Amino acid sequence: MPRWDPEGETRLREAALELFLERGYDSVTVAQITEKAGLTRRTFSRYFADKRDVLFAGSDELPGVIADGIRAANAEASPMDAVLAALDGVAERLATQASIAAQRQAVVRTSPDLQERALTKFAAATDAASAALRDRGVPASTAALLAQVALAIFRTAFSRWLEDPAEASLRDRVHESAVELSGSLSAANVKH
Amino acid sequence: MPRWDPEGETRLREAALELFLERGYDSVTVAQITEKAGLTRRTFSRYFADKRDVLFAGSDELPGVIADGIRAANAEASPMDAVLAALDGVAERLATQASIAAQRQAVVRTSPDLQERALTKFAAATDAASAALRDRGVPASTAALLAQVALAIFRTAFSRWLEDPAEASLRDRVHESAVELSGSLSAANVKH
């Protein structure tokens, strides 16, 4: 086994997800994961704190990636354009991860604890997006509204993408969801 | 003390909120609440299961009120118009509750446990709104998106209303928030 293994993280994640789905999340041990991946506990610890971290390591980055994307957007971009540019950035990072993301979602659905952790993650991403919008001069209350809507768009796009990753990219699903929401609001009796 | 007291629920809620804010939620007992309100434990039990229920009894009704409002909306109403009509119904029920709602929000902010419970309540309201939209023939994925956005609009409107209840009604704040969101999406580079 090579000491340096750029594929180690992916192999461990794949092994863990397979085991979680086969045997149930609660009953799987880190030893079983490393054995299945053909890697050591030391390698596991290089990438993950514990077995729950295998599921959430990626989403830990979500708040930072969204916030950075909003801050990095063109200074002239409207707040919602900055949000959509940030979601494009997230979509790009996840572009090749559909299969892992779908398995991960299936595991999370088996456990109320994991679902609650996922909700907390979304709340953290919403807060980060809201703070980044305020940094662009968006008033606090509007920033909070647009941040919540950004996450709603992203979650919708993500579910649609996972249903059929070959049909459209996550990025396309983000734009499709934003267009749909915009259309729903325009069709409503809301004057502005 | 009269045996029948239509104001009992309100008196108990006011007494509880005052005590929670004065002494901290965790240290207040039901006996202290009933004593302050000048009512019996029996009266308390008629309205509330426990002291946490004093904070959440109203929001227990939120999912049902939103879902009923969406189902009752005019058959020709667009999905977002049905959502806004439902939020109007919620706003009407809460119209006279600004002072209690503000105190309640202040108490919830003091405790991560209570905040988590509030998040779970919003998730339940989102699920109920989503199911009601599906009953109107809205596709599942669109229903979930619009339900999340409905709650985002409502939470924004609610916070704005509590900041200055005299300036505008909750109903007006709901429409203001919807108009603002619609404007943000129209201003973005989202074509539909």
Coordinates of C-alpha atoms in Angstrom, one line a residue:
Chain A
M1 CA 0.0 0.0 0.0
P2 CA 1.5 3.3 -1.0
R3 CA 2.2 5.8 1.8
W4 CA 0.9 8.7 -0.3
D5 CA -2.5 8.0 -1.8
P6 CA -4.3 10.9 -3.5
E7 CA -7.3 8.6 -3.9
G8 CA -7.5 7.7 -0.3
E9 CA -10.2 10.1 0.7
T10 CA -12.5 9.1 -2.1
R11 CA -11.8 5.4 -1.5
L12 CA -12.6 5.8 2.2
R13 CA -15.8 7.8 1.5
E14 CA -17.0 5.2 -1.1
A15 CA -16.3 2.3 1.3
A16 CA -18.1 4.1 4.2
L17 CA -21.2 4.9 2.1
E18 CA -21.4 1.4 0.8
L19 CA -21.2 0.0 4.3
F20 CA -23.7 2.5 5.8
L21 CA -26.2 1.6 3.1
E22 CA -25.6 -2.1 3.4
R23 CA -25.5 -2.5 7.2
G24 CA -27.1 0.7 8.6
Y25 CA -25.1 3.8 9.7
D26 CA -25.2 3.0 13.4
S27 CA -23.7 -0.4 13.2
V28 CA -20.7 0.4 11.0
T29 CA -17.2 1.0 12.6
V30 CA -14.2 2.9 11.4
A31 CA -12.3 -0.4 11.4
Q32 CA -14.8 -1.9 8.9
I33 CA -14.5 1.2 6.7
T34 CA -10.7 1.2 6.6
E35 CA -10.6 -2.6 6.0
K36 CA -13.0 -2.3 3.1
A37 CA -11.0 0.5 1.6
G38 CA -7.7 -1.4 2.1
L39 CA -6.3 1.6 4.0
T40 CA -5.1 2.2 7.6
R41 CA -6.7 4.0 10.5
R42 CA -3.9 6.5 10.2
T43 CA -5.0 7.4 6.6
F44 CA -8.6 7.6 7.8
S45 CA -7.6 10.1 10.5
R46 CA -5.8 12.2 7.9
Y47 CA -9.1 13.0 6.2
F48 CA -11.9 12.5 8.8
A49 CA -12.5 13.0 12.5
D50 CA -14.9 10.2 12.8
K51 CA -17.5 8.2 10.8
R52 CA -20.1 11.0 10.9
D53 CA -17.4 13.3 9.4
V54 CA -17.3 11.0 6.3
L55 CA -20.9 12.2 5.6
F56 CA -20.4 15.9 6.5
A57 CA -16.8 16.7 5.6
G58 CA -17.9 18.2 2.3
S59 CA -20.8 20.2 3.6
D60 CA -18.6 21.7 6.3
E61 CA -17.1 23.7 3.4
L62 CA -20.5 24.8 2.1
P63 CA -20.9 28.0 4.2
G64 CA -17.4 29.2 3.4
V65 CA -17.7 28.5 -0.3
I66 CA -21.1 30.2 -0.6
A67 CA -19.9 33.2 1.4
D68 CA -16.6 33.5 -0.6
G69 CA -18.6 33.3 -3.8
I70 CA -20.9 36.1 -2.8
R71 CA -18.0 38.3 -1.7
A72 CA -16.0 37.6 -4.9
A73 CA -18.9 38.4 -7.2
N74 CA -18.6 41.4 -9.5
A75 CA -19.1 44.7 -7.5
E76 CA -21.8 45.7 -9.9
A77 CA -23.7 42.4 -9.7
S78 CA -27.2 42.7 -8.0
P79 CA -27.5 40.8 -4.7
M80 CA -29.3 37.9 -6.4
D81 CA -26.8 37.7 -9.2
A82 CA -24.0 37.5 -6.5
V83 CA -26.0 34.7 -4.8
L84 CA -26.4 32.8 -8.1
A85 CA -22.7 33.3 -9.0
A86 CA -21.9 31.8 -5.6
L87 CA -24.2 28.8 -6.2
D88 CA -22.5 28.3 -9.6
G89 CA -19.2 27.9 -7.7
V90 CA -20.7 25.4 -5.3
A91 CA -22.2 23.5 -8.3
E92 CA -18.9 23.4 -10.0
R93 CA -17.2 21.9 -7.0
L94 CA -19.9 19.2 -6.7
A95 CA -20.1 18.5 -10.5
T96 CA -18.4 15.1 -10.4
Q97 CA -19.9 14.0 -7.1
A98 CA -23.5 13.1 -8.1
S99 CA -23.1 9.4 -7.2
I100 CA -21.5 10.0 -3.8
A101 CA -24.0 12.8 -3.1
A102 CA -26.9 10.5 -3.9
Q103 CA -25.6 7.7 -1.6
R104 CA -24.9 10.3 1.1
Q105 CA -28.5 11.6 0.9
A106 CA -29.8 8.1 1.1
V107 CA -27.8 7.5 4.3
V108 CA -28.9 10.8 5.9
R109 CA -32.5 9.9 5.2
T110 CA -32.2 6.8 7.4
S111 CA -31.5 8.8 10.6
P112 CA -33.3 11.6 12.3
D113 CA -30.0 12.6 14.0
L114 CA -28.3 12.9 10.7
Q115 CA -31.2 14.8 9.2
E116 CA -31.0 17.3 12.1
R117 CA -27.3 17.7 11.5
A118 CA -28.0 18.4 7.9
L119 CA -30.6 21.1 8.8
T120 CA -28.0 22.7 11.1
K121 CA -25.6 22.7 8.2
F122 CA -28.1 24.4 6.0
A123 CA -28.8 27.0 8.7
A124 CA -25.0 27.6 9.0
A125 CA -24.8 28.1 5.2
T126 CA -27.7 30.5 5.3
D127 CA -26.1 32.6 8.0
A128 CA -22.8 32.7 6.1
A129 CA -24.6 33.8 2.9
S130 CA -26.5 36.4 4.8
A131 CA -23.3 37.9 6.4
A132 CA -21.6 38.0 3.0
L133 CA -24.5 39.9 1.5
R134 CA -24.4 42.4 4.3
D135 CA -20.7 42.8 3.4
R136 CA -21.9 43.9 0.0
G137 CA -24.0 46.6 1.6
V138 CA -27.3 44.6 1.5
P139 CA -29.5 45.6 4.5
A140 CA -29.6 42.9 7.1
S141 CA -33.3 41.9 6.7
T142 CA -33.0 41.7 2.9
A143 CA -29.8 39.7 3.2
A144 CA -31.5 37.2 5.5
L145 CA -34.4 36.8 3.1
L146 CA -32.1 36.4 0.0
A147 CA -29.9 33.9 1.9
Q148 CA -32.8 31.7 2.8
V149 CA -34.1 31.8 -0.7
A150 CA -30.6 31.0 -2.1
L151 CA -30.5 27.8 0.1
A152 CA -34.1 27.0 -1.0
I153 CA -33.0 27.3 -4.7
F154 CA -29.9 25.2 -4.0
R155 CA -31.7 22.4 -2.2
T156 CA -34.3 22.2 -4.9
A157 CA -31.6 22.1 -7.6
F158 CA -29.6 19.6 -5.8
S159 CA -32.6 17.1 -5.4
R160 CA -33.5 17.6 -9.1
W161 CA -29.9 17.0 -10.1
L162 CA -29.6 13.8 -8.1
E163 CA -32.8 12.4 -9.6
D164 CA -31.1 12.3 -13.0
P165 CA -27.5 13.7 -13.1
A166 CA -27.2 12.8 -16.8
E167 CA -30.1 15.0 -17.8
A168 CA -28.8 18.3 -16.6
S169 CA -25.8 19.7 -14.7
L170 CA -26.3 20.9 -11.1
R171 CA -25.4 24.4 -12.4
D172 CA -28.3 24.2 -14.9
R173 CA -30.6 22.9 -12.2
V174 CA -29.7 26.0 -10.1
H175 CA -30.6 28.3 -12.9
E176 CA -33.8 26.3 -13.8
S177 CA -34.9 26.6 -10.1
A178 CA -34.2 30.3 -10.0
V179 CA -36.0 30.9 -13.2
E180 CA -39.0 28.9 -11.9
L181 CA -39.1 30.8 -8.7
S182 CA -38.9 34.1 -10.5
G183 CA -41.7 33.0 -12.8
S184 CA -43.9 32.0 -9.8
L185 CA -43.4 35.4 -8.2
S186 CA -44.1 37.2 -11.5
A187 CA -47.3 35.2 -12.0
A188 CA -48.5 36.1 -8.5
N189 CA -50.4 39.2 -7.7
V190 CA -47.2 40.9 -6.4
K191 CA -46.6 44.4 -7.6
H192 CA -43.2 46.0 -7.5
Chain B
M1 CA -61.1 33.9 41.2
P2 CA -63.7 33.1 38.6
R3 CA -64.0 29.4 37.5
W4 CA -64.4 30.4 33.9
D5 CA -61.8 32.8 32.7
P6 CA -61.5 33.6 29.0
E7 CA -58.4 35.6 29.7
G8 CA -56.7 32.8 31.5
E9 CA -54.5 31.6 28.6
T10 CA -53.3 35.2 27.9
R11 CA -52.6 35.9 31.5
L12 CA -50.6 32.7 31.9
R13 CA -48.7 33.4 28.8
E14 CA -47.9 37.0 29.8
A15 CA -46.8 35.9 33.3
A16 CA -44.6 33.1 31.9
L17 CA -42.9 35.4 29.4
E18 CA -42.2 38.0 32.0
L19 CA -40.7 35.4 34.3
F20 CA -38.6 33.7 31.5
L21 CA -37.2 37.1 30.6
E22 CA -36.6 38.2 34.2
R23 CA -35.1 34.9 35.7
G24 CA -34.1 32.9 32.7
Y25 CA -36.2 30.2 31.0
D26 CA -34.5 27.2 32.7
S27 CA -35.1 28.4 36.3
V28 CA -38.8 29.2 36.1
T29 CA -41.3 26.7 37.4
V30 CA -45.0 26.2 36.4
A31 CA -45.9 27.0 40.1
Q32 CA -44.2 30.4 39.8
I33 CA -46.1 31.1 36.5
T34 CA -49.5 30.2 38.0
E35 CA -48.8 32.2 41.1
K36 CA -47.8 35.3 39.2
A37 CA -50.9 35.0 37.0
G38 CA -53.2 34.4 40.0
L39 CA -54.5 31.2 38.5
T40 CA -54.4 27.5 39.5
R41 CA -52.3 24.6 38.1
R42 CA -55.6 23.2 36.9
T43 CA -56.2 26.2 34.7
F44 CA -52.6 26.1 33.4
S45 CA -53.1 22.4 32.4
R46 CA -56.2 23.3 30.5
Y47 CA -54.1 25.4 28.1
F48 CA -50.6 24.1 28.2
A49 CA -48.8 20.7 28.5
D50 CA -45.7 22.2 30.2
K51 CA -43.7 25.5 30.4
R52 CA -42.2 24.9 27.0
D53 CA -45.6 24.7 25.5
V54 CA -46.3 28.3 26.7
L55 CA -43.7 29.3 24.1
F56 CA -44.7 26.9 21.3
A57 CA -48.5 26.4 21.7
G58 CA -49.2 29.1 19.0
S59 CA -46.6 27.8 16.5
D60 CA -48.0 24.3 16.8
E61 CA -50.9 25.6 14.8
L62 CA -48.8 27.2 12.2
P63 CA -48.4 24.2 9.9
G64 CA -52.2 23.5 9.9
V65 CA -53.1 27.2 9.4
I66 CA -50.7 27.6 6.4
A67 CA -51.8 24.3 4.8
D68 CA -55.5 25.1 5.2
G69 CA -55.0 28.5 3.8
I70 CA -53.2 27.1 0.7
R71 CA -56.0 24.5 0.2
A72 CA -58.7 27.1 0.7
A73 CA -57.3 29.6 -1.8
N74 CA -59.3 30.2 -5.0
A75 CA -58.9 27.4 -7.4
E76 CA -57.7 29.7 -10.1
A77 CA -55.0 31.3 -7.9
S78 CA -51.5 30.7 -8.9
P79 CA -49.4 28.6 -6.5
M80 CA -47.6 31.7 -5.1
D81 CA -50.9 33.6 -4.8
A82 CA -52.3 30.6 -2.8
V83 CA -49.2 30.8 -0.6
L84 CA -49.6 34.5 0.0
A85 CA -53.3 34.2 0.8
A86 CA -52.3 31.6 3.4
L87 CA -49.7 33.9 4.9
D88 CA -52.4 36.6 5.1
G89 CA -54.4 34.2 7.1
V90 CA -51.5 33.6 9.5
A91 CA -50.9 37.3 9.7
E92 CA -54.5 38.0 10.6
R93 CA -54.4 35.5 13.5
L94 CA -51.2 37.1 14.9
A95 CA -52.2 40.7 14.3
T96 CA -52.8 41.5 17.9
Q97 CA -49.9 39.4 19.3
A98 CA -46.9 41.6 18.5
S99 CA -46.0 42.3 22.1
I100 CA -46.2 38.6 23.1
A101 CA -44.5 37.5 19.9
A102 CA -41.6 39.9 20.6
Q103 CA -41.1 38.6 24.1
R104 CA -41.4 35.0 22.9
Q105 CA -38.7 35.6 20.3
A106 CA -36.5 37.2 23.0
V107 CA -36.8 34.1 25.2
V108 CA -36.2 31.7 22.3
R109 CA -33.0 33.5 21.5
T110 CA -31.6 32.8 25.0
S111 CA -31.5 29.1 24.5
P112 CA -30.0 26.9 21.7
D113 CA -32.5 24.1 22.6
L114 CA -35.5 26.5 22.1
Q115 CA -33.9 27.8 18.8
E116 CA -33.6 24.2 17.6
R117 CA -37.2 23.6 18.5
A118 CA -38.2 26.7 16.6
L119 CA -36.2 25.5 13.5
T120 CA -38.1 22.1 13.7
K121 CA -41.4 24.1 13.8
F122 CA -40.4 26.0 10.7
A123 CA -39.5 22.7 9.0
A124 CA -42.9 21.2 9.9
A125 CA -44.7 24.3 8.5
T126 CA -42.6 24.0 5.3
D127 CA -43.6 20.4 4.9
A128 CA -47.3 21.1 5.5
A129 CA -47.2 24.0 3.0
S130 CA -45.5 21.7 0.5
A131 CA -48.1 19.0 0.9
A132 CA -50.9 21.5 0.5
L133 CA -49.4 22.8 -2.8
R134 CA -49.1 19.2 -4.1
D135 CA -52.8 18.9 -3.4
R136 CA -53.4 21.8 -5.7
G137 CA -51.5 19.9 -8.4
V138 CA -48.2 21.6 -8.0
P139 CA -45.3 19.2 -8.9
A140 CA -43.5 18.0 -5.8
S141 CA -40.2 19.7 -6.4
T142 CA -41.8 23.1 -7.2
A143 CA -44.0 22.7 -4.2
A144 CA -41.0 22.2 -1.9
L145 CA -39.3 25.2 -3.4
L146 CA -42.3 27.5 -3.0
A147 CA -42.9 26.2 0.5
Q148 CA -39.4 27.0 1.6
V149 CA -39.7 30.5 0.0
A150 CA -43.0 31.1 1.7
L151 CA -41.4 30.4 5.1
A152 CA -38.5 32.7 4.2
I153 CA -40.9 35.5 3.3
F154 CA -42.9 34.9 6.5
R155 CA -39.9 34.9 8.8
T156 CA -38.6 38.0 7.2
A157 CA -41.9 39.8 7.5
F158 CA -42.3 38.6 11.1
S159 CA -38.9 40.0 12.1
R160 CA -39.6 43.3 10.4
W161 CA -43.0 43.6 12.0
L162 CA -41.7 42.9 15.5
E163 CA -39.1 45.7 15.0
D164 CA -41.8 48.3 14.8
P165 CA -45.4 46.9 15.0
A166 CA -46.9 50.3 14.8
E167 CA -45.3 51.2 11.5
A168 CA -46.9 48.5 9.4
S169 CA -49.1 45.4 9.9
L170 CA -47.7 41.9 9.6
R171 CA -49.8 41.4 6.5
D172 CA -48.2 44.5 4.9
R173 CA -44.8 43.2 5.9
V174 CA -45.6 39.9 4.2
H175 CA -46.5 41.7 0.9
E176 CA -43.5 44.0 1.2
S177 CA -41.2 41.0 1.6
A178 CA -42.7 39.2 -1.4
V179 CA -42.5 42.3 -3.5
E180 CA -38.9 42.8 -2.5
L181 CA -38.0 39.2 -3.3
S182 CA -39.8 39.4 -6.7
G183 CA -37.8 42.6 -7.4
S184 CA -34.5 41.0 -6.5
L185 CA -35.2 38.1 -8.8
S186 CA -36.3 40.4 -11.6
A187 CA -33.2 42.5 -11.2
A188 CA -31.0 39.4 -11.5
N189 CA -29.9 37.9 -14.7
V190 CA -32.5 35.2 -14.6
K191 CA -34.5 34.8 -17.7
H192 CA -37.9 33.2 -17.9

